Short mmCIF file of C-alpha atoms in Angstrom, two decimals:
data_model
loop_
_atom_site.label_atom_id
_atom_site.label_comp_id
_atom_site.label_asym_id
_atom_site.label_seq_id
_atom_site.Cartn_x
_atom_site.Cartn_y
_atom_site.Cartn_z
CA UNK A 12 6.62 -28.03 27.94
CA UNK A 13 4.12 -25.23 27.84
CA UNK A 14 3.47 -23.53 24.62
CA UNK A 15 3.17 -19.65 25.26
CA UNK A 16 1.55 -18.89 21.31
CA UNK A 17 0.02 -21.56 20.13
CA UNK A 18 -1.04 -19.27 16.70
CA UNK A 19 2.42 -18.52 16.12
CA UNK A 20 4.32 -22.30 17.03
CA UNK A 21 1.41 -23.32 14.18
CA UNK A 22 2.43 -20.65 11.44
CA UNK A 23 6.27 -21.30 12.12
CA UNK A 24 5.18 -25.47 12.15
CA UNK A 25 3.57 -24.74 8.67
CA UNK A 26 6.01 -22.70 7.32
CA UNK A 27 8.97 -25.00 8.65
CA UNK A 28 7.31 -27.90 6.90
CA UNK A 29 7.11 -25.50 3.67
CA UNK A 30 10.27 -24.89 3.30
CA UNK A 31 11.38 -28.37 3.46
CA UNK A 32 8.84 -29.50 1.08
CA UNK A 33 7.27 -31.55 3.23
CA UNK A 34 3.72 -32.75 1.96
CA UNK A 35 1.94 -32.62 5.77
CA UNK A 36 2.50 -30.62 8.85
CA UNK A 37 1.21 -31.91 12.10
CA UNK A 38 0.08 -28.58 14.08
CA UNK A 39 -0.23 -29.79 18.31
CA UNK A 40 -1.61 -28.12 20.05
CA UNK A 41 -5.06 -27.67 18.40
CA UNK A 42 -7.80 -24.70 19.29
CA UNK A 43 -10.64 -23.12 17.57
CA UNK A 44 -8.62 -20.27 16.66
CA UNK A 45 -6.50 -22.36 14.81
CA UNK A 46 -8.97 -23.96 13.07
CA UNK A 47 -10.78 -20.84 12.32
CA UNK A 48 -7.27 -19.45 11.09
CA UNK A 49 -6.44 -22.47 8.76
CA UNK A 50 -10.04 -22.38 7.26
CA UNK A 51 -9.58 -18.95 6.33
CA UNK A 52 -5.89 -20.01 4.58
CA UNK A 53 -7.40 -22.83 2.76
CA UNK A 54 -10.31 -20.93 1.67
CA UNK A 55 -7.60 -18.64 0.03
CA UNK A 56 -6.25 -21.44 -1.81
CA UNK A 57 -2.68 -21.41 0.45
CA UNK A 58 -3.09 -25.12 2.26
CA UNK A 59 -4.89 -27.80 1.46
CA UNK A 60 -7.25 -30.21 3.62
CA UNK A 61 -6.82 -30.77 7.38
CA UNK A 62 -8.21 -33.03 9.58
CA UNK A 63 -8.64 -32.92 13.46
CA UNK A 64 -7.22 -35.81 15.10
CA UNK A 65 -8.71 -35.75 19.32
CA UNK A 66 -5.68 -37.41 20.78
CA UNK A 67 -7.23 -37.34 24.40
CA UNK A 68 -5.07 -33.92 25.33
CA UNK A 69 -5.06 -31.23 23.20
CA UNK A 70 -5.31 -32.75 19.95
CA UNK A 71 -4.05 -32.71 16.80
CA UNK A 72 -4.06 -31.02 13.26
CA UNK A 73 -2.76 -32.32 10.18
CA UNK A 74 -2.80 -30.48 7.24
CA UNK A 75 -2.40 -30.89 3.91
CA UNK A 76 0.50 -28.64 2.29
CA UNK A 77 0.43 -27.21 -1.58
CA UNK A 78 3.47 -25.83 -1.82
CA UNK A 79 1.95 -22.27 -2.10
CA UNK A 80 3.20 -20.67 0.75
CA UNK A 81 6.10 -18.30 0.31
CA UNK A 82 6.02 -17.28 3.91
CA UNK A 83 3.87 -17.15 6.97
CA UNK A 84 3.81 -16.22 10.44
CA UNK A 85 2.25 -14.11 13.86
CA UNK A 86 1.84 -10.87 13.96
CA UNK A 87 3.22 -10.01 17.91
CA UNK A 88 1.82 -7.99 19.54
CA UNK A 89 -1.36 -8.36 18.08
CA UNK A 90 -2.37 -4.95 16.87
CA UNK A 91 -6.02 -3.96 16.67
CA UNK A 92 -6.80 -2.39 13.23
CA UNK A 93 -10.22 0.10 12.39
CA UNK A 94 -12.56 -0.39 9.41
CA UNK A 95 -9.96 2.82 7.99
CA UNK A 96 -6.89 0.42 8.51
CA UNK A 97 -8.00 -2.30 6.53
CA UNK A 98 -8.47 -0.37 3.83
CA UNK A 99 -5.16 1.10 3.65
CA UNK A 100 -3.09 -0.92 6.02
CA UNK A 101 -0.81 1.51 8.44
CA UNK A 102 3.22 0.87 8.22
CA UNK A 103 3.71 -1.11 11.05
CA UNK A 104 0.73 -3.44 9.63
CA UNK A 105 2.15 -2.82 6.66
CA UNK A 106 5.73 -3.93 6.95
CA UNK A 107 5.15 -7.91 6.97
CA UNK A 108 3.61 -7.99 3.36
CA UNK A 109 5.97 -8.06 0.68
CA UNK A 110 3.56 -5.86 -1.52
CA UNK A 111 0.06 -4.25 -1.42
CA UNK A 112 -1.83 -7.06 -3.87
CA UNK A 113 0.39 -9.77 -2.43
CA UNK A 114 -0.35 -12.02 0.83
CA UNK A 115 -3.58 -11.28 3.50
CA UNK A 116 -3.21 -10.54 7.03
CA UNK A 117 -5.73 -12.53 9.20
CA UNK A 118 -7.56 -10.78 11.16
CA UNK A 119 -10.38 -11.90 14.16
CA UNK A 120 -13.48 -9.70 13.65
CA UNK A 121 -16.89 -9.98 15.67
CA UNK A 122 -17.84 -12.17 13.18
CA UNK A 123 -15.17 -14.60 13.03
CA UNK A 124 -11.30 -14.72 11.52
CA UNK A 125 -10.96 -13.78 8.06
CA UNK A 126 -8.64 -11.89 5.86
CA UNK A 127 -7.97 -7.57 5.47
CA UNK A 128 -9.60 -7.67 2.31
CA UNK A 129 -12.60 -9.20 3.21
CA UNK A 130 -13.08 -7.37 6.60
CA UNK A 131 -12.81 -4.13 4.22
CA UNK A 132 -15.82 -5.36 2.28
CA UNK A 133 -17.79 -5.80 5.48
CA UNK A 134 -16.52 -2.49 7.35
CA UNK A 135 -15.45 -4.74 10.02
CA UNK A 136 -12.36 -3.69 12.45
CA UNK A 137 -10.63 -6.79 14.63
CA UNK A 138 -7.37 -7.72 15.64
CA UNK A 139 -4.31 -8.84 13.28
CA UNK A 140 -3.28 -12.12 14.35
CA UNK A 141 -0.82 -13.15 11.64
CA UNK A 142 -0.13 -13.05 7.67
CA UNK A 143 0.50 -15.18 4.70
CA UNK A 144 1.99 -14.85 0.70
#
């Protein structure tokens, strides 16, 4: 079966496994993206510890659930945002936070995937590739 997103089946497979209070997800298939995404979301505090598992095809993520996660998911199509919009986000950005000091949308900058807030602080612009609170 090919997998069209692979961001977005990994925020759903997280979220899924959130909402049934399951202590692990299992994220397949792996990338550096998703890595890079789930380094940023741990840094945050929203996940815990993951480990790659190289299964010989595309590998394997497990990570490491906290029970923090209210809700997560891609942001399709992904928009690109200027150093303006990440300051104050525009609606359609916007829409997929449940309020302005609650959640982070991740963004991939120039110099790697990291959150609104800290792309702000760098006067970065990128691309909005999904959000969690």
């Amino acid at each position: 079966m090919t997998v069209i997103n692979p961001l977005a089946n990994a925020l759903v497979t997280i979220y899924n496994n959130e909402v049934r209070r399951n202590k692990q997800a299992i994220i397949m298939p792996s990338s550096k993206l998703i890595i890079n995404v789930l380094r940023v979301m741990q840094k945050e505090g929203y996940i815990g510890e993951f480990e790659y598992i190289d299964d010989g095809r595309w590998g394997k993520v497990v990570v490491q659930l906290l029970g923090r996660i209210n809700k997560c998911g891609p942001i399709t199509p992904r928009y690109s945002l200027k150093y303006r919009d990440m300051i104050n986000l525009p609606q359609h950005i916007r829409r997929y936070l449940p309020s302005k000091e609650i959640g982070v949308i991740l963004v991939s900058t120039s110099k790697g995937v990291m959150t609104h807030k800290e792309a702000a602080r760098q006067r970065l612009g990128g691309v909005a590739l999904g959000y969690v609170y």
